[in-house]
Amino acid sequence: MKRLGLYIILFLTSLLFSGCATYTGDGRTVLGSRQQQPRQSPEQIAAARRDARIATLESFSQRQANEADGINESINSLSARVDGFTRQMDARGSDVVALRAEADKLRRDIDLINNKLDAIPQT
């Protein structure tokens, strides 16, 4: 009886040190320590590194493409603003030409009036 109690104490102590309960991948609870994952071969490790590097490069290239799209949108916006400014300047230029033509017409009218005034005899 004493020996059985000693075995029980040893069993419970070993159970305590090994972990009371662990969980398997499918959600079952088992007694004992966690089982180790199988070791990967060097080829598997290299493939995992390669896949991680490919994923990193894909995300980097996607980020670069997004930045390029943003730059293209900025360029298009700036181009549209420049086109609008050019149209506005062209309109102002045509307004200036029209104002100069009107000013020349008014100068001719003033000269005509001055000539008529000069033709009137002074009393």
PDB file of C-alpha atoms in Angstrom:
ATOM      1  CA  MET A   1       0.000   0.000   0.000  1.00  0.00           C
ATOM      2  CA  LYS A   2       2.828   2.311   0.878  1.00  0.00           C
ATOM      3  CA  ARG A   3       4.460   1.475  -2.416  1.00  0.00           C
ATOM      4  CA  LEU A   4       1.278   2.248  -4.374  1.00  0.00           C
ATOM      5  CA  GLY A   5       1.028   5.657  -2.668  1.00  0.00           C
ATOM      6  CA  LEU A   6       4.652   6.359  -3.633  1.00  0.00           C
ATOM      7  CA  TYR A   7       3.898   5.449  -7.247  1.00  0.00           C
ATOM      8  CA  ILE A   8       0.863   7.700  -7.263  1.00  0.00           C
ATOM      9  CA  ILE A   9       2.873  10.603  -5.832  1.00  0.00           C
ATOM     10  CA  LEU A  10       5.625  10.049  -8.411  1.00  0.00           C
ATOM     11  CA  PHE A  11       3.071   9.813 -11.196  1.00  0.00           C
ATOM     12  CA  LEU A  12       1.316  13.015 -10.132  1.00  0.00           C
ATOM     13  CA  THR A  13       4.649  14.813  -9.745  1.00  0.00           C
ATOM     14  CA  SER A  14       5.790  13.736 -13.206  1.00  0.00           C
ATOM     15  CA  LEU A  15       2.415  14.721 -14.590  1.00  0.00           C
ATOM     16  CA  LEU A  16       2.765  18.132 -12.962  1.00  0.00           C
ATOM     17  CA  PHE A  17       6.248  18.688 -14.419  1.00  0.00           C
ATOM     18  CA  SER A  18       5.348  17.481 -17.894  1.00  0.00           C
ATOM     19  CA  GLY A  19       2.289  19.702 -18.165  1.00  0.00           C
ATOM     20  CA  CYS A  20      -1.122  18.799 -16.913  1.00  0.00           C
ATOM     21  CA  ALA A  21      -2.958  19.210 -20.168  1.00  0.00           C
ATOM     22  CA  THR A  22      -2.034  20.032 -23.693  1.00  0.00           C
ATOM     23  CA  TYR A  23      -4.252  20.554 -26.675  1.00  0.00           C
ATOM     24  CA  THR A  24      -3.924  18.869 -30.016  1.00  0.00           C
ATOM     25  CA  GLY A  25      -4.515  20.503 -33.362  1.00  0.00           C
ATOM     26  CA  ASP A  26      -8.078  19.199 -33.533  1.00  0.00           C
ATOM     27  CA  GLY A  27      -8.973  20.607 -30.089  1.00  0.00           C
ATOM     28  CA  ARG A  28      -8.692  17.477 -27.980  1.00  0.00           C
ATOM     29  CA  THR A  29      -7.206  17.698 -24.501  1.00  0.00           C
ATOM     30  CA  VAL A  30      -4.538  15.142 -23.712  1.00  0.00           C
ATOM     31  CA  LEU A  31      -2.376  14.587 -20.674  1.00  0.00           C
ATOM     32  CA  GLY A  32       1.350  14.977 -20.907  1.00  0.00           C
ATOM     33  CA  SER A  33       3.748  17.269 -22.653  1.00  0.00           C
ATOM     34  CA  ARG A  34       3.275  18.794 -26.018  1.00  0.00           C
ATOM     35  CA  GLN A  35       4.458  16.693 -28.882  1.00  0.00           C
ATOM     36  CA  GLN A  36       7.260  18.141 -30.938  1.00  0.00           C
ATOM     37  CA  GLN A  37       6.655  19.118 -34.492  1.00  0.00           C
ATOM     38  CA  PRO A  38       8.468  17.006 -37.047  1.00  0.00           C
ATOM     39  CA  ARG A  39      11.742  18.573 -38.139  1.00  0.00           C
ATOM     40  CA  GLN A  40      11.786  20.135 -41.546  1.00  0.00           C
ATOM     41  CA  SER A  41      14.269  19.083 -44.162  1.00  0.00           C
ATOM     42  CA  PRO A  42      16.731  21.654 -45.543  1.00  0.00           C
ATOM     43  CA  GLU A  43      14.761  21.673 -48.801  1.00  0.00           C
ATOM     44  CA  GLN A  44      11.565  22.511 -46.918  1.00  0.00           C
ATOM     45  CA  ILE A  45      13.348  25.272 -45.008  1.00  0.00           C
ATOM     46  CA  ALA A  46      14.751  26.700 -48.252  1.00  0.00           C
ATOM     47  CA  ALA A  47      11.308  26.511 -49.895  1.00  0.00           C
ATOM     48  CA  ALA A  48       9.705  28.288 -46.922  1.00  0.00           C
ATOM     49  CA  ARG A  49      12.351  31.032 -47.065  1.00  0.00           C
ATOM     50  CA  ARG A  50      11.877  31.358 -50.818  1.00  0.00           C
ATOM     51  CA  ASP A  51       8.101  31.602 -50.419  1.00  0.00           C
ATOM     52  CA  ALA A  52       8.498  34.227 -47.693  1.00  0.00           C
ATOM     53  CA  ARG A  53      10.887  36.220 -49.901  1.00  0.00           C
ATOM     54  CA  ILE A  54       8.494  35.969 -52.858  1.00  0.00           C
ATOM     55  CA  ALA A  55       5.618  37.198 -50.671  1.00  0.00           C
ATOM     56  CA  THR A  56       7.781  40.094 -49.452  1.00  0.00           C
ATOM     57  CA  LEU A  57       8.735  41.040 -53.002  1.00  0.00           C
ATOM     58  CA  GLU A  58       5.127  40.811 -54.182  1.00  0.00           C
ATOM     59  CA  SER A  59       3.965  43.107 -51.393  1.00  0.00           C
ATOM     60  CA  PHE A  60       6.849  45.502 -52.136  1.00  0.00           C
ATOM     61  CA  SER A  61       6.017  45.561 -55.852  1.00  0.00           C
ATOM     62  CA  GLN A  62       2.321  46.111 -55.062  1.00  0.00           C
ATOM     63  CA  ARG A  63       3.232  49.006 -52.763  1.00  0.00           C
ATOM     64  CA  GLN A  64       5.478  50.468 -55.497  1.00  0.00           C
ATOM     65  CA  ALA A  65       2.675  50.105 -58.067  1.00  0.00           C
ATOM     66  CA  ASN A  66       0.268  51.910 -55.713  1.00  0.00           C
ATOM     67  CA  GLU A  67       2.788  54.713 -55.219  1.00  0.00           C
ATOM     68  CA  ALA A  68       3.296  54.956 -58.992  1.00  0.00           C
ATOM     69  CA  ASP A  69      -0.476  55.188 -59.471  1.00  0.00           C
ATOM     70  CA  GLY A  70      -0.586  57.987 -56.904  1.00  0.00           C
ATOM     71  CA  ILE A  71       2.210  59.829 -58.707  1.00  0.00           C
ATOM     72  CA  ASN A  72       0.424  59.374 -62.047  1.00  0.00           C
ATOM     73  CA  GLU A  73      -2.756  60.797 -60.536  1.00  0.00           C
ATOM     74  CA  SER A  74      -0.788  63.770 -59.205  1.00  0.00           C
ATOM     75  CA  ILE A  75       0.807  64.331 -62.621  1.00  0.00           C
ATOM     76  CA  ASN A  76      -2.577  64.118 -64.336  1.00  0.00           C
ATOM     77  CA  SER A  77      -4.063  66.563 -61.835  1.00  0.00           C
ATOM     78  CA  LEU A  78      -1.170  68.976 -62.324  1.00  0.00           C
ATOM     79  CA  SER A  79      -1.456  68.630 -66.100  1.00  0.00           C
ATOM     80  CA  ALA A  80      -5.172  69.424 -65.939  1.00  0.00           C
ATOM     81  CA  ARG A  81      -4.452  72.484 -63.794  1.00  0.00           C
ATOM     82  CA  VAL A  82      -1.772  73.667 -66.229  1.00  0.00           C
ATOM     83  CA  ASP A  83      -4.171  73.175 -69.147  1.00  0.00           C
ATOM     84  CA  GLY A  84      -6.802  75.214 -67.317  1.00  0.00           C
ATOM     85  CA  PHE A  85      -4.260  77.926 -66.560  1.00  0.00           C
ATOM     86  CA  THR A  86      -3.175  77.959 -70.224  1.00  0.00           C
ATOM     87  CA  ARG A  87      -6.788  78.301 -71.385  1.00  0.00           C
ATOM     88  CA  GLN A  88      -7.302  81.088 -68.868  1.00  0.00           C
ATOM     89  CA  MET A  89      -4.160  82.871 -70.076  1.00  0.00           C
ATOM     90  CA  ASP A  90      -5.263  82.459 -73.702  1.00  0.00           C
ATOM     91  CA  ALA A  91      -8.633  83.967 -72.806  1.00  0.00           C
ATOM     92  CA  ARG A  92      -6.919  86.831 -71.006  1.00  0.00           C
ATOM     93  CA  GLY A  93      -4.600  87.290 -73.974  1.00  0.00           C
ATOM     94  CA  SER A  94      -7.555  87.571 -76.336  1.00  0.00           C
ATOM     95  CA  ASP A  95      -9.169  90.014 -73.884  1.00  0.00           C
ATOM     96  CA  VAL A  96      -5.985  92.111 -73.947  1.00  0.00           C
ATOM     97  CA  VAL A  97      -5.988  92.116 -77.753  1.00  0.00           C
ATOM     98  CA  ALA A  98      -9.643  93.173 -77.782  1.00  0.00           C
ATOM     99  CA  LEU A  99      -8.966  95.927 -75.220  1.00  0.00           C
ATOM    100  CA  ARG A 100      -6.004  97.213 -77.257  1.00  0.00           C
ATOM    101  CA  ALA A 101      -8.146  97.274 -80.397  1.00  0.00           C
ATOM    102  CA  GLU A 102     -10.843  99.179 -78.509  1.00  0.00           C
ATOM    103  CA  ALA A 103      -8.236 101.601 -77.132  1.00  0.00           C
ATOM    104  CA  ASP A 104      -6.891 102.205 -80.666  1.00  0.00           C
ATOM    105  CA  LYS A 105     -10.444 102.847 -81.890  1.00  0.00           C
ATOM    106  CA  LEU A 106     -11.014 105.309 -79.035  1.00  0.00           C
ATOM    107  CA  ARG A 107      -7.714 107.067 -79.854  1.00  0.00           C
ATOM    108  CA  ARG A 108      -8.800 107.387 -83.487  1.00  0.00           C
ATOM    109  CA  ASP A 109     -12.157 108.774 -82.325  1.00  0.00           C
ATOM    110  CA  ILE A 110     -10.373 111.274 -80.076  1.00  0.00           C
ATOM    111  CA  ASP A 111      -8.047 112.285 -82.906  1.00  0.00           C
ATOM    112  CA  LEU A 112     -11.067 112.707 -85.205  1.00  0.00           C
ATOM    113  CA  ILE A 113     -12.844 114.857 -82.626  1.00  0.00           C
ATOM    114  CA  ASN A 114      -9.673 116.922 -82.072  1.00  0.00           C
ATOM    115  CA  ASN A 115      -9.343 117.432 -85.832  1.00  0.00           C
ATOM    116  CA  LYS A 116     -12.977 118.565 -86.030  1.00  0.00           C
ATOM    117  CA  LEU A 117     -12.393 120.930 -83.106  1.00  0.00           C
ATOM    118  CA  ASP A 118      -9.312 122.328 -84.797  1.00  0.00           C
ATOM    119  CA  ALA A 119     -11.327 122.897 -87.987  1.00  0.00           C
ATOM    120  CA  ILE A 120     -13.850 125.094 -86.155  1.00  0.00           C
ATOM    121  CA  PRO A 121     -12.843 128.750 -86.533  1.00  0.00           C
ATOM    122  CA  GLN A 122     -11.885 130.479 -83.329  1.00  0.00           C
ATOM    123  CA  THR A 123     -13.920 133.555 -82.548  1.00  0.00           C
TER     124      THR A 123
END
